[in-house]
Structure formats: C-alpha cells, structure tokens
CSV table of C-alpha atoms (C1' of nucleotides) in Angstrom, one decimal:
chain,number,residue,atom,x,y,z
A,177,MET,CA,5.9,2.0,7.4
A,178,CYS,CA,7.9,5.2,7.2
A,179,LEU,CA,10.7,5.9,9.6
A,180,THR,CA,11.6,9.6,9.6
A,181,VAL,CA,15.4,9.9,9.4
A,182,GLY,CA,17.2,12.0,12.0
A,183,GLU,CA,15.7,11.2,15.4
A,184,GLY,CA,13.6,8.3,14.0
A,185,ARG,CA,9.9,7.9,14.3
A,186,MET,CA,8.2,7.5,17.6
A,187,SER,CA,8.0,3.9,18.7
A,188,ASP,CA,4.8,2.0,17.8
A,189,SER,CA,3.6,2.0,21.4
A,190,ARG,CA,3.7,5.8,21.6
A,191,GLU,CA,2.0,6.4,18.3
A,192,THR,CA,-0.5,9.2,18.4
A,193,VAL,CA,-4.2,8.4,18.1
A,194,SER,CA,-4.5,10.8,15.2
A,195,SER,CA,-1.5,9.3,13.5
A,196,LYS,CA,-3.0,5.9,13.6
A,197,ASP,CA,-6.3,7.4,12.4
A,198,THR,CA,-4.6,9.0,9.5
A,199,GLU,CA,-2.9,5.8,8.5
A,200,GLU,CA,-6.2,4.1,8.6
A,201,VAL,CA,-7.7,6.8,6.4
A,202,ILE,CA,-4.8,6.4,4.0
A,203,MET,CA,-5.3,2.7,3.9
A,204,GLU,CA,-9.0,3.0,3.1
A,205,ALA,CA,-8.3,5.7,0.5
A,206,THR,CA,-5.7,3.4,-1.0
A,207,PHE,CA,-8.2,0.6,-1.1
A,208,ARG,CA,-10.8,2.7,-2.9
A,209,ALA,CA,-8.3,4.1,-5.4
A,210,LEU,CA,-6.9,0.6,-6.1
A,211,SER,CA,-10.4,-0.7,-6.5
A,212,LYS,CA,-11.3,2.1,-9.0
A,213,HIS,CA,-8.1,2.3,-11.0
A,214,GLY,CA,-6.5,-1.1,-10.7
A,215,TYR,CA,-3.0,-1.8,-9.5
A,216,THR,CA,-1.3,-0.9,-12.7
A,217,ASP,CA,-2.9,2.5,-13.1
A,218,LEU,CA,-2.7,3.5,-9.5
A,219,ARG,CA,-1.2,7.0,-8.9
A,220,MET,CA,-0.5,8.6,-5.6
A,221,ARG,CA,-2.8,11.3,-6.8
A,222,ASP,CA,-5.7,8.9,-7.0
A,223,ILE,CA,-5.2,8.0,-3.4
A,224,GLY,CA,-5.1,11.6,-2.4
A,225,GLU,CA,-8.4,12.2,-4.2
A,226,GLU,CA,-10.0,9.5,-2.1
A,227,MET,CA,-9.2,11.3,1.2
A,228,ASP,CA,-10.0,14.6,2.8
A,229,LEU,CA,-6.3,15.1,3.4
A,230,THR,CA,-3.9,16.1,0.7
A,231,ARG,CA,-1.9,13.4,-1.0
A,232,GLN,CA,1.4,14.7,0.5
A,233,VAL,CA,0.5,13.5,3.9
A,234,ILE,CA,1.1,10.0,2.6
A,235,HIS,CA,4.7,10.8,2.3
A,236,TYR,CA,4.8,11.8,5.9
A,237,HIS,CA,3.4,8.5,7.0
A,238,PHE,CA,4.9,6.2,4.5
A,239,ASP,CA,8.2,6.1,2.8
A,240,GLY,CA,7.1,6.4,-0.8
A,241,LYS,CA,4.8,4.4,-3.0
A,242,TYR,CA,6.4,1.0,-2.5
A,243,ASP,CA,6.3,1.3,1.3
A,244,LEU,CA,2.7,2.3,1.2
A,245,LEU,CA,1.7,-0.6,-1.0
A,246,SER,CA,3.6,-3.0,1.2
A,247,SER,CA,1.8,-1.7,4.3
A,248,PHE,CA,-1.4,-1.9,2.4
A,249,LEU,CA,-0.8,-5.5,1.5
A,250,GLU,CA,-0.6,-6.4,5.2
A,251,TYR,CA,-3.6,-4.3,5.9
A,252,VAL,CA,-5.7,-6.2,3.3
A,253,ILE,CA,-4.5,-9.5,4.5
A,254,ASP,CA,-5.3,-8.6,8.1
A,255,GLN,CA,-8.8,-7.7,7.1
A,256,TYR,CA,-9.1,-10.9,5.2
A,257,GLU,CA,-8.1,-13.1,8.1
A,258,GLY,CA,-10.0,-10.9,10.6
A,259,SER,CA,-13.2,-11.3,8.7
A,260,VAL,CA,-13.3,-15.1,8.9
A,261,GLU,CA,-15.6,-16.1,11.8
A,262,VAL,CA,-16.7,-19.6,12.5
A,263,ASP,CA,-18.5,-21.1,15.4
A,264,ALA,CA,-15.8,-22.7,17.4
A,265,ASP,CA,-17.9,-25.6,18.6
A,266,ASP,CA,-19.4,-26.6,15.2
A,267,ASP,CA,-18.9,-30.1,14.0
A,268,PRO,CA,-16.2,-30.4,11.4
A,269,ARG,CA,-18.8,-30.7,8.6
A,270,SER,CA,-20.5,-27.5,9.5
A,271,GLU,CA,-17.3,-25.7,10.1
A,272,LEU,CA,-15.9,-26.8,6.7
A,273,ASP,CA,-19.1,-25.6,5.0
A,274,ALA,CA,-18.9,-22.3,6.8
A,275,ARG,CA,-15.3,-21.7,5.9
A,276,ILE,CA,-15.8,-22.6,2.3
A,277,ASP,CA,-18.9,-20.3,2.1
A,278,GLN,CA,-17.1,-17.4,3.7
A,279,CYS,CA,-14.1,-17.7,1.4
A,280,LEU,CA,-16.5,-17.8,-1.6
A,281,PHE,CA,-19.1,-15.4,-0.7
A,282,GLY,CA,-17.6,-13.3,2.1
A,283,PRO,CA,-19.0,-12.5,5.5
A,284,GLU,CA,-22.8,-12.4,5.5
A,285,PHE,CA,-24.4,-9.1,4.6
A,286,GLU,CA,-21.2,-7.8,3.1
A,287,GLU,CA,-21.4,-9.2,-0.3
A,288,PHE,CA,-20.7,-5.9,-2.1
A,289,SER,CA,-17.6,-4.9,-0.2
A,290,HIS,CA,-16.4,-8.5,-0.2
A,291,TRP,CA,-15.9,-8.4,-4.0
A,292,GLU,CA,-14.3,-5.0,-3.9
A,293,ARG,CA,-11.9,-6.3,-1.4
A,294,MET,CA,-11.3,-9.5,-3.3
A,295,LYS,CA,-10.6,-7.6,-6.5
A,296,VAL,CA,-7.8,-5.7,-4.8
A,297,TYR,CA,-6.6,-8.8,-3.0
A,298,HIS,CA,-6.3,-10.9,-6.2
A,299,GLU,CA,-4.6,-8.1,-8.0
A,300,LEU,CA,-2.0,-7.9,-5.3
A,301,TYR,CA,-1.7,-11.7,-5.3
A,302,THR,CA,-0.9,-11.9,-9.0
A,303,HIS,CA,1.5,-9.0,-8.7
A,304,ALA,CA,3.4,-10.9,-6.0
A,305,GLN,CA,5.0,-12.9,-8.7
A,306,ASN,CA,7.1,-9.8,-9.4
A,307,ASP,CA,8.0,-9.0,-5.9
A,308,GLY,CA,9.8,-11.2,-3.5
A,309,ASP,CA,8.7,-9.4,-0.3
A,310,HIS,CA,5.1,-9.4,-1.3
A,311,ARG,CA,5.3,-13.0,-2.2
A,312,GLU,CA,6.7,-13.9,1.2
A,313,ILE,CA,3.9,-12.0,3.0
A,314,PHE,CA,1.4,-13.8,0.8
A,315,ASN,CA,2.9,-17.2,1.5
A,316,GLU,CA,2.6,-16.8,5.2
A,317,HIS,CA,-1.0,-15.6,4.9
A,318,TYR,CA,-1.8,-18.4,2.4
A,319,ASP,CA,-0.4,-21.0,4.7
A,320,ARG,CA,-2.7,-19.8,7.5
A,321,VAL,CA,-5.8,-19.9,5.3
A,322,ARG,CA,-5.1,-23.2,3.8
A,323,GLY,CA,-4.0,-24.5,7.2
A,324,SER,CA,-7.3,-23.7,8.8
A,325,ILE,CA,-9.1,-25.7,6.1
A,326,ILE,CA,-6.7,-28.6,6.4
A,327,GLU,CA,-7.2,-28.5,10.1
A,328,VAL,CA,-10.9,-29.0,9.9
A,329,VAL,CA,-10.5,-31.9,7.5
A,330,GLU,CA,-8.0,-33.5,9.9
A,331,ASP,CA,-10.4,-33.0,12.8
A,332,GLY,CA,-13.2,-34.6,10.9
A,333,ILE,CA,-11.0,-37.6,10.1
A,334,GLU,CA,-10.0,-38.0,13.7
A,335,THR,CA,-13.6,-37.9,14.9
A,336,GLY,CA,-14.5,-40.4,12.2
A,337,GLU,CA,-16.9,-38.0,10.5
A,338,PHE,CA,-14.8,-37.9,7.4
A,339,GLU,CA,-13.1,-40.7,5.4
A,340,PRO,CA,-9.4,-40.9,6.1
A,341,VAL,CA,-8.2,-39.0,3.0
A,342,ASP,CA,-5.0,-37.1,2.6
A,343,ALA,CA,-6.1,-34.0,4.4
A,344,GLU,CA,-3.4,-31.7,3.1
A,345,ARG,CA,-4.1,-32.6,-0.5
A,346,MET,CA,-7.8,-32.2,0.0
A,347,GLY,CA,-7.5,-28.9,1.8
A,348,GLN,CA,-5.2,-27.6,-0.9
A,349,LEU,CA,-7.7,-28.7,-3.6
A,350,ILE,CA,-10.6,-26.9,-2.0
A,351,THR,CA,-8.4,-23.8,-1.5
A,352,ASP,CA,-7.4,-23.9,-5.1
A,353,VAL,CA,-11.0,-24.2,-6.3
A,354,ILE,CA,-12.1,-21.3,-4.2
A,355,HIS,CA,-9.3,-19.1,-5.4
A,356,ALA,CA,-10.0,-19.9,-9.0
A,357,ALA,CA,-13.7,-19.3,-8.8
A,358,ARG,CA,-13.2,-15.9,-7.1
A,359,GLY,CA,-10.7,-14.9,-9.7
A,360,ARG,CA,-12.9,-16.0,-12.5
A,361,ARG,CA,-15.8,-14.0,-11.2
A,362,MET,CA,-13.7,-10.9,-11.2
A,363,ALA,CA,-11.5,-11.3,-14.2
A,364,LEU,CA,-14.1,-12.7,-16.5
A,365,GLY,CA,-17.3,-11.4,-14.8
A,366,HIS,CA,-18.7,-14.9,-14.2
A,367,GLU,CA,-21.2,-13.9,-11.5
A,368,ASP,CA,-22.2,-17.5,-10.8
A,369,ALA,CA,-18.6,-18.8,-10.5
A,370,PRO,CA,-18.6,-18.9,-6.7
A,371,ALA,CA,-22.0,-20.6,-6.5
A,372,GLU,CA,-21.1,-23.1,-9.2
A,373,ALA,CA,-17.8,-23.8,-7.5
A,374,ARG,CA,-19.7,-24.4,-4.3
A,375,LYS,CA,-21.8,-27.0,-6.0
A,376,ALA,CA,-18.9,-28.6,-7.7
A,377,ILE,CA,-17.0,-28.9,-4.4
A,378,ASP,CA,-20.0,-30.6,-2.8
A,379,GLN,CA,-20.7,-32.9,-5.7
A,380,PHE,CA,-17.3,-33.9,-6.8
A,381,VAL,CA,-14.8,-33.2,-3.9
A,382,LEU,CA,-16.6,-33.5,-0.6
A,383,ASP,CA,-18.2,-36.7,-1.6
A,384,SER,CA,-14.8,-38.3,-1.0
A,385,LEU,CA,-15.1,-37.2,2.6
A,386,TYR,CA,-18.6,-38.5,3.1
A,387,ALA,CA,-18.2,-41.8,1.2
A,388,ASP,CA,-20.3,-43.8,3.6
A,389,ASP,CA,-23.6,-41.9,3.3
B,4,MET,CA,-3.3,-3.1,-34.8
B,5,CYS,CA,-2.5,0.3,-36.0
B,6,LEU,CA,-4.5,1.9,-38.9
B,7,THR,CA,-2.7,4.8,-40.4
B,8,VAL,CA,-5.2,7.6,-41.1
B,9,GLY,CA,-5.6,9.0,-44.5
B,10,GLU,CA,-5.8,6.2,-47.0
B,11,GLY,CA,-6.0,3.6,-44.2
B,12,ARG,CA,-3.6,0.7,-43.8
B,13,MET,CA,-3.1,-1.9,-46.5
B,14,SER,CA,-5.4,-4.8,-46.1
B,15,ASP,CA,-4.1,-7.7,-44.2
B,16,SER,CA,-3.7,-9.8,-47.3
B,17,ARG,CA,-1.3,-7.3,-48.9
B,18,GLU,CA,0.8,-6.8,-45.8
B,19,THR,CA,4.5,-6.9,-46.6
B,20,VAL,CA,6.5,-9.8,-45.4
B,21,SER,CA,9.0,-7.6,-43.5
B,22,SER,CA,6.1,-5.8,-41.9
B,23,LYS,CA,4.6,-9.0,-40.5
B,24,ASP,CA,8.1,-10.1,-39.5
B,25,THR,CA,8.6,-6.9,-37.5
B,26,GLU,CA,5.3,-7.2,-35.8
B,27,GLU,CA,6.3,-10.7,-34.7
B,28,VAL,CA,9.6,-9.4,-33.5
B,29,ILE,CA,7.7,-6.7,-31.5
B,30,MET,CA,5.4,-9.3,-30.0
B,31,GLU,CA,8.3,-11.5,-28.9
B,32,ALA,CA,10.1,-8.4,-27.5
B,33,THR,CA,6.9,-7.5,-25.7
B,34,PHE,CA,6.8,-11.0,-24.3
B,35,ARG,CA,10.3,-10.8,-22.9
B,36,ALA,CA,9.9,-7.3,-21.5
B,37,LEU,CA,6.6,-8.3,-19.8
B,38,SER,CA,8.2,-11.4,-18.5
B,39,LYS,CA,11.1,-9.5,-17.0
B,40,HIS,CA,9.4,-6.4,-15.7
B,41,GLY,CA,5.8,-7.4,-15.1
B,42,TYR,CA,2.7,-5.8,-16.5
B,43,THR,CA,2.7,-2.9,-14.0
B,44,ASP,CA,6.2,-1.8,-14.7
B,45,LEU,CA,6.3,-2.3,-18.4
B,46,ARG,CA,7.6,0.6,-20.3
B,47,MET,CA,7.7,1.0,-24.0
B,48,ARG,CA,11.4,1.5,-23.6
B,49,ASP,CA,11.7,-2.0,-22.0
B,50,ILE,CA,10.2,-3.5,-25.2
B,51,GLY,CA,12.6,-1.5,-27.3
B,52,GLU,CA,15.5,-2.9,-25.4
B,53,GLU,CA,14.4,-6.4,-26.2
B,54,MET,CA,14.6,-5.8,-29.9
B,55,ASP,CA,17.3,-4.9,-32.5
B,56,LEU,CA,15.0,-2.2,-33.8
B,57,THR,CA,14.5,1.0,-31.9
B,58,ARG,CA,11.4,1.4,-29.8
B,59,GLN,CA,9.9,4.0,-32.1
B,60,VAL,CA,9.1,1.4,-34.7
B,61,ILE,CA,6.4,0.1,-32.3
B,62,HIS,CA,4.5,3.4,-32.9
B,63,TYR,CA,4.6,2.8,-36.6
B,64,HIS,CA,3.1,-0.7,-36.3
B,65,PHE,CA,0.8,-0.1,-33.4
B,66,ASP,CA,-1.3,2.7,-32.3
B,67,GLY,CA,0.2,3.3,-28.9
B,68,LYS,CA,0.7,1.2,-25.8
B,69,TYR,CA,-2.8,0.1,-25.3
B,70,ASP,CA,-3.2,-1.1,-28.9
B,71,LEU,CA,0.1,-2.9,-28.6
B,72,LEU,CA,-1.0,-4.7,-25.5
B,73,SER,CA,-4.3,-5.6,-26.9
B,74,SER,CA,-2.7,-7.2,-30.0
B,75,PHE,CA,-0.2,-8.9,-27.7
B,76,LEU,CA,-3.1,-10.4,-25.7
B,77,GLU,CA,-4.4,-12.0,-28.8
B,78,TYR,CA,-1.0,-13.1,-29.7
B,79,VAL,CA,-0.5,-14.9,-26.4
B,80,ILE,CA,-3.9,-16.5,-26.5
B,81,ASP,CA,-3.3,-17.8,-30.0
B,82,GLN,CA,0.0,-19.3,-28.8
B,83,TYR,CA,-1.7,-20.9,-25.9
B,84,GLU,CA,-4.4,-22.5,-28.0
B,85,GLY,CA,-2.0,-23.4,-30.8
B,86,SER,CA,0.3,-25.2,-28.4
B,87,VAL,CA,-2.4,-27.7,-27.3
B,88,GLU,CA,-2.0,-30.9,-29.2
B,89,VAL,CA,-3.8,-34.1,-28.4
B,90,ASP,CA,-4.1,-37.4,-30.3
B,91,ALA,CA,-7.4,-37.1,-32.0
B,92,ASP,CA,-8.2,-40.8,-31.8
B,93,ASP,CA,-7.3,-41.3,-28.1
B,94,ASP,CA,-9.9,-42.7,-25.9
B,95,PRO,CA,-11.6,-40.0,-23.7
B,96,ARG,CA,-9.7,-41.1,-20.6
B,97,SER,CA,-6.3,-40.6,-22.3
B,98,GLU,CA,-7.3,-37.4,-24.0
B,99,LEU,CA,-8.5,-35.9,-20.8
B,100,ASP,CA,-5.3,-36.9,-19.1
B,101,ALA,CA,-3.3,-35.4,-21.9
B,102,ARG,CA,-5.2,-32.1,-21.8
B,103,ILE,CA,-4.9,-31.8,-18.1
B,104,ASP,CA,-1.2,-32.5,-18.3
B,105,GLN,CA,-0.6,-30.0,-21.1
B,106,CYS,CA,-2.5,-27.3,-19.2
B,107,LEU,CA,-0.6,-28.0,-16.1
B,108,PHE,CA,2.9,-28.7,-17.4
B,109,GLY,CA,2.9,-27.3,-20.9
B,110,PRO,CA,3.8,-29.0,-24.2
B,111,GLU,CA,6.5,-31.5,-23.6
B,112,PHE,CA,10.2,-30.4,-23.7
B,113,GLU,CA,9.1,-26.8,-23.3
B,114,GLU,CA,8.8,-26.6,-19.6
B,115,PHE,CA,10.8,-23.4,-19.2
B,116,SER,CA,9.2,-21.3,-21.8
B,117,HIS,CA,5.8,-22.7,-20.6
B,118,TRP,CA,6.1,-21.0,-17.3
B,119,GLU,CA,7.4,-17.8,-18.8
B,120,ARG,CA,4.4,-17.7,-21.0
B,121,MET,CA,2.1,-18.6,-18.2
B,122,LYS,CA,3.4,-15.8,-16.0
B,123,VAL,CA,2.6,-13.3,-18.7
B,124,TYR,CA,-0.7,-14.9,-19.4
B,125,HIS,CA,-1.9,-14.9,-15.8
B,126,GLU,CA,-0.9,-11.3,-15.4
B,127,LEU,CA,-3.0,-10.3,-18.4
B,128,TYR,CA,-5.8,-12.5,-17.1
B,129,THR,CA,-5.9,-10.7,-13.7
B,130,HIS,CA,-5.6,-7.3,-15.4
B,131,ALA,CA,-8.7,-8.1,-17.5
B,132,GLN,CA,-10.8,-7.2,-14.5
B,133,ASN,CA,-10.0,-3.6,-15.3
B,134,ASP,CA,-10.5,-3.7,-19.0
B,135,GLY,CA,-13.7,-4.6,-20.7
B,136,ASP,CA,-12.2,-5.4,-24.1
B,137,HIS,CA,-9.5,-7.6,-22.6
B,138,ARG,CA,-12.1,-9.3,-20.5
B,139,GLU,CA,-14.1,-10.1,-23.6
B,140,ILE,CA,-11.2,-11.5,-25.5
B,141,PHE,CA,-10.3,-13.7,-22.5
B,142,ASN,CA,-13.9,-14.9,-22.2
B,143,GLU,CA,-14.0,-16.2,-25.7
B,144,HIS,CA,-10.7,-17.9,-25.2
B,145,TYR,CA,-11.6,-19.3,-21.9
B,146,ASP,CA,-14.8,-20.8,-23.3
B,147,ARG,CA,-12.8,-22.6,-25.9
B,148,VAL,CA,-10.4,-24.1,-23.4
B,149,ARG,CA,-13.0,-25.1,-20.9
B,150,GLY,CA,-15.2,-26.3,-23.8
B,151,SER,CA,-12.6,-28.7,-25.0
B,152,ILE,CA,-12.4,-30.3,-21.6
B,153,ILE,CA,-16.1,-30.5,-21.2
B,154,GLU,CA,-16.3,-32.1,-24.6
B,155,VAL,CA,-14.0,-34.9,-23.7
B,156,VAL,CA,-16.0,-35.6,-20.5
B,157,GLU,CA,-19.2,-35.6,-22.6
B,158,ASP,CA,-17.6,-38.0,-25.1
B,159,GLY,CA,-16.6,-40.3,-22.3
B,160,ILE,CA,-20.0,-40.3,-20.8
B,161,GLU,CA,-21.6,-41.1,-24.2
B,162,THR,CA,-19.3,-44.0,-24.8
B,163,GLY,CA,-20.0,-45.3,-21.3
B,164,GLU,CA,-16.4,-44.9,-20.1
B,165,PHE,CA,-17.3,-42.2,-17.6
B,166,GLU,CA,-20.1,-42.0,-15.1
B,167,PRO,CA,-23.0,-39.8,-16.2
B,168,VAL,CA,-21.9,-36.7,-14.2
B,169,ASP,CA,-22.7,-33.1,-15.0
B,170,ALA,CA,-20.0,-32.7,-17.6
B,171,GLU,CA,-20.1,-28.9,-17.6
B,172,ARG,CA,-19.7,-28.7,-13.8
B,173,MET,CA,-16.9,-31.3,-13.9
B,174,GLY,CA,-15.1,-29.6,-16.8
B,175,GLN,CA,-15.3,-26.2,-15.0
B,176,LEU,CA,-14.0,-27.7,-11.8
B,177,ILE,CA,-11.0,-29.2,-13.5
B,178,THR,CA,-10.3,-26.0,-15.4
B,179,ASP,CA,-10.5,-24.0,-12.1
B,180,VAL,CA,-8.1,-26.3,-10.3
B,181,ILE,CA,-5.6,-26.1,-13.2
B,182,HIS,CA,-5.8,-22.4,-13.2
B,183,ALA,CA,-5.3,-22.0,-9.5
B,184,ALA,CA,-2.4,-24.4,-9.4
B,185,ARG,CA,-0.6,-22.6,-12.1
B,186,GLY,CA,-1.3,-19.2,-10.5
B,187,ARG,CA,-0.1,-20.5,-7.2
B,188,ARG,CA,3.1,-21.8,-8.7
B,189,MET,CA,3.9,-18.4,-10.1
B,190,ALA,CA,2.6,-16.0,-7.5
B,191,LEU,CA,3.7,-18.0,-4.4
B,192,GLY,CA,6.5,-20.0,-6.0
B,193,HIS,CA,5.0,-23.3,-5.2
B,194,GLU,CA,7.0,-25.4,-7.6
B,195,ASP,CA,5.1,-28.5,-6.8
B,196,ALA,CA,1.6,-27.0,-7.2
B,197,PRO,CA,0.9,-28.4,-10.7
B,198,ALA,CA,2.1,-31.9,-9.8
B,199,GLU,CA,0.1,-31.8,-6.6
B,200,ALA,CA,-2.9,-30.5,-8.4
B,201,ARG,CA,-2.6,-33.4,-10.8
B,202,LYS,CA,-2.7,-35.9,-8.0
B,203,ALA,CA,-5.6,-34.2,-6.3
B,204,ILE,CA,-7.6,-34.2,-9.5
B,205,ASP,CA,-6.9,-37.9,-10.0
B,206,GLN,CA,-7.6,-38.8,-6.4
B,207,PHE,CA,-10.6,-36.6,-5.6
B,208,VAL,CA,-12.2,-35.4,-8.8
B,209,LEU,CA,-11.7,-38.0,-11.5
B,210,ASP,CA,-12.7,-40.8,-9.2
B,211,SER,CA,-16.3,-39.6,-9.7
B,212,LEU,CA,-15.8,-40.4,-13.4
B,213,TYR,CA,-14.4,-43.9,-12.8
B,214,ALA,CA,-16.7,-44.9,-10.0
B,215,ASP,CA,-17.0,-48.4,-11.2
B,216,ASP,CA,-13.4,-49.4,-11.1
C,253,DG,C1',18.6,5.8,-62.9
C,254,DA,C1',15.2,8.7,-60.9
C,255,DT,C1',11.2,8.4,-58.0
C,256,DT,C1',8.0,6.7,-55.0
C,257,DC,C1',6.9,4.5,-50.8
C,258,DG,C1',7.2,1.3,-46.8
C,259,DG,C1',9.9,1.1,-42.9
C,260,DT,C1',13.4,2.8,-39.6
C,261,DT,C1',16.1,6.1,-37.1
C,262,DT,C1',17.5,10.3,-34.7
C,263,DA,C1',16.2,14.1,-32.3
C,264,DC,C1',12.9,16.1,-29.7
C,265,DC,C1',8.6,17.4,-26.9
C,266,DA,C1',4.8,17.7,-23.4
C,267,DT,C1',3.4,16.2,-19.5
C,268,DA,C1',2.3,13.2,-15.9
C,269,DC,C1',4.2,11.7,-11.9
C,270,DA,C1',6.6,10.7,-7.4
C,271,DG,C1',8.8,13.0,-4.4
C,272,DT,C1',10.7,17.3,-1.5
C,273,DA,C1',11.1,21.8,1.1
C,274,DA,C1',9.4,25.2,3.5
C,275,DA,C1',5.5,27.5,5.6
C,276,DT,C1',1.5,26.7,8.5
C,277,DT,C1',-1.7,24.8,11.6
C,278,DT,C1',-2.8,21.7,15.3
C,279,DT,C1',-1.7,19.0,19.2
C,280,DT,C1',1.0,17.9,23.3
C,281,DA,C1',3.5,18.8,27.3
C,282,DA,C1',5.7,22.1,30.8
D,72,DT,C1',0.2,30.2,28.7
D,73,DT,C1',3.7,29.2,26.1
D,74,DA,C1',7.2,26.5,23.8
D,75,DA,C1',8.1,22.4,21.4
D,76,DA,C1',6.8,18.7,18.5
D,77,DA,C1',3.7,16.5,15.3
D,78,DA,C1',0.9,16.7,11.4
D,79,DT,C1',-0.8,18.9,7.3
D,80,DT,C1',-0.8,22.1,3.4
D,81,DT,C1',1.1,24.9,-0.3
D,82,DA,C1',4.3,25.5,-3.7
D,83,DC,C1',7.6,23.5,-6.2
D,84,DT,C1',11.2,20.2,-8.7
D,85,DG,C1',13.4,16.5,-11.3
D,86,DT,C1',12.8,13.1,-14.2
D,87,DA,C1',10.7,9.2,-16.4
D,88,DT,C1',7.7,8.2,-20.0
D,89,DG,C1',4.7,8.0,-24.1
D,90,DG,C1',4.5,10.0,-28.1
D,91,DT,C1',5.7,12.9,-32.5
D,92,DA,C1',8.2,15.0,-36.5
D,93,DA,C1',11.3,15.1,-39.7
D,94,DA,C1',15.2,13.1,-41.7
D,95,DC,C1',17.0,8.9,-43.7
D,96,DC,C1',17.4,4.3,-46.0
D,97,DG,C1',16.5,0.6,-49.1
D,98,DA,C1',13.9,-1.8,-52.2
D,99,DA,C1',10.6,-1.9,-55.6
D,100,DT,C1',8.4,0.5,-59.8
D,101,DC,C1',8.3,3.3,-63.8
DNA sequence: GATTCGGTTTACCATACAGTAAATTTTTAA
DNA sequence: TTAAAAATTTACTGTATGGTAAACCGAATC
C-alpha cells in the first residue's frame, strides 16, 4: 500500500469510500491483466487498459509496481480463503470431501472464474521462489489451508470415524495432490486433472482413513 | 534455433564444433542467469554476464529472446530426462523406489545442482500456461516421465508383485505428489518437503500396491 | 599468402516502460 | 458558498532493454 510522503496517507480507518473503491477496481483490473498477459509480461499499461481510470491513478494508490503486486498477492489470497465455505456441523468425512472438492473445482457455479483465479494464484506461487516477502505471505496462507485439512482429519480420528493415521502427513499429502492437479490443468491443459486427482485421492489415499469399511 | 536468412543455416550435421560449443556455453549461461534472476526478471544482459563472450553472440546463434528460451526449454528437458538412471534389471519395487527418489532428490551426489535445475524447470513449467508451444513441449516430456512410472507399476502388476490397481491413476498420483513436493520446497522453502513426500507416498499410496504384506 | 567465411566484438539505435509533475476535476468540510 | 483536500488526468521524462550494423579476428581453403 502506498504511503504518500510529506504528511503521510490518511489512516486506514479514515480511508474514503471512493478510495477503497478505486483500490478494488485496481485489484480487479490487475487480476484481469495478469490473467491475460501472465505475470512475466504484465505491464502497468495492461492494468490501466482494464480499468475506466487511467493507469496513473495506480501510482497514487500504490507505491510502484512491486507494492501493487504485493497488495494484489494479499488480495488474491484473501479471496481464496474467503471463498472456502463448508457446513460447520458436517461430519468429518463430508467436510473433508467438501474441502477437497472446493480446492479442486472451486466454489460451485463459479467454475470459470475459479480457473482464472487459480491461474494467477499459481503464477504468483511459483514466482514466490524469487521473492522473500511473497514467500512469507504464501507460507502463512498455505499453513492455514493445509491446517484446515489436517484439522478435519484429526477430528475424524478423534471421533473414531477415521483410522489413527499421521494426520499432518495425510493432510499434507492431500494438499500436495490438489496443488499439483490444479497446476497441471493450467500449465499442461489437462482438463481432467482435478477430476482424476479426486478419484485417485479417494481410491489410494482416503482408503487409509476408512480401512475398516 | 536461429536460421540465418539467405542461404539458410548449415545443416545440423555440418555444424562447427565451436558453434556447438558456444551454444552450450549460452545454454549454461542462460541457466545460471535464470537461476539467479528468475524467469520474470531475466534480461539478455544477465545471460551475457554469465559468459566470457559478449551478449551479442546470442543474437548470432539464436533468433531473439523467445527463440533462445524455447531452445533452452528443450535443453533443460533433455538434461532432466538424461539424468534419470535406473538399473534396468531391478525388480519393479526397487525400480519404482529408485525413480521416485531420483525425481524427488535428484541423481546422487548432485543435490545442489539438482535444486538449481528444478527451480528453473518449475518456473518454465508454470510459465507454459501462457505459451502454447512451451506447453506442447512440456506435455510430450511429461508424458514420458509419467509413462516411465506407470510402466513400472504395470510391470509389477504383471509379475504379481503389485496389487492389480489402476496403474495409470496410481502413476499419475505419484507423479503429482513428486511435482508438488518439489514445487513446495522451492516456492515456500520447505526443505523437508521431498523427504516428507517420500514417506507419505510409502505410507499412504504404495501400501495399496503391497496390500498383501 | 591472399581470400573467404564463420564467429565475435564494439558502437549504436529505437522504443517500450515505469514513474513523475503539474494542471484539473471532484469531494469534503467550514 | 467557499476553501481546502483528495483524486484523477494530461503531458512528459529518464532509462533500461532487446536488437542491429558494421568493423574485426582467426582459421580454413585455394
């Protein structure tokens, strides 16, 4: 976020409505531009062309390209986490299923935008290997996502619905498979990767959880 | 590869030694530059600085940045596939183990360079979602890698060493886990990701193959 | 030993790009 | 209603970058 020098920027709590609006507009424009051109070929101009406002407003709200992209990373991550919705009082088995499905296919009735978001998300993810700050942001986010899956597994073990496996290792495995399948769908165009991954998880991974049926 | 206009470039078979040498030098310089700066921030200048030759020679041997990067992609993929070595007359179980280990940890005694190569490899992989040609090249490569794993599983099933699972699905699952663990190690800095993935594969995936012991 | 030719260097260019400054409009607050 | 502040636009700049042209070198070939 951009702090004007001199007298500094107004505090977050006093931020104008229109200012917040514009920043949202910029974020969505950034999203579309990124989605069209890819991270590597993203120009400030491209973002400008996705807005009604001129590209120079970006410099008023953000302190250059890097600051913009950092804010955008947090924006995307918030969206990701905000989009996950599971029935709180599902049994562990249903909740685990729901979480896996949402990670793989996105919130229902949003298939298209899901993959657009994921494309951008994965590109930022890979780029994080070159940027310590981005890596840190991703790590915190990743811990939350993986954690929520591990938690369900642990719950299921406690209630006796699941076999007493190493929940952390199991959760990490599932998370990894999801991530790879999504990435493969986008990088290689394997449309069926998520669906196949879902089946593979059921068939080869979750069977360790349901050993007694 | 660059084709000079006019009379065209000499056929591959007649290529000078020094010319091939230089191209190799450029490839390795590109590798180092990419590994240092990342795909997004790679400049032709950066490659030049990794060589004894000046950066302009690149334009003699390759037809611009895109052509260079395309050639480099094939170079990296060749290296990847060339580095995989398994004992031809191992039993399926050992061969599968060996292949998984090599994909996860690299050829023995090359740990460091393995991760440098992987970093570059994964960045190219993710970028492929923005480039149809690169995507195609990756797809062919990916099919070979996954195929070699599937093949081992099929062999094991035929000899009765493995349970009669869906070899394709199993092979794909293993490949996905490997890919995600490597990516996670690099993007998030999870040093133990490959080792943990190895254990998870043993514990939760391969157990479906060895159900009778 | 002159000449050709592949390969390399030096010097240079066009332009694409992020970023800035000042003018202008819109909103807020008195 | 007016003055100040915030937000946006228009016009511009500095420079980083990919690429080119012509000179230069060294090893084959005649």
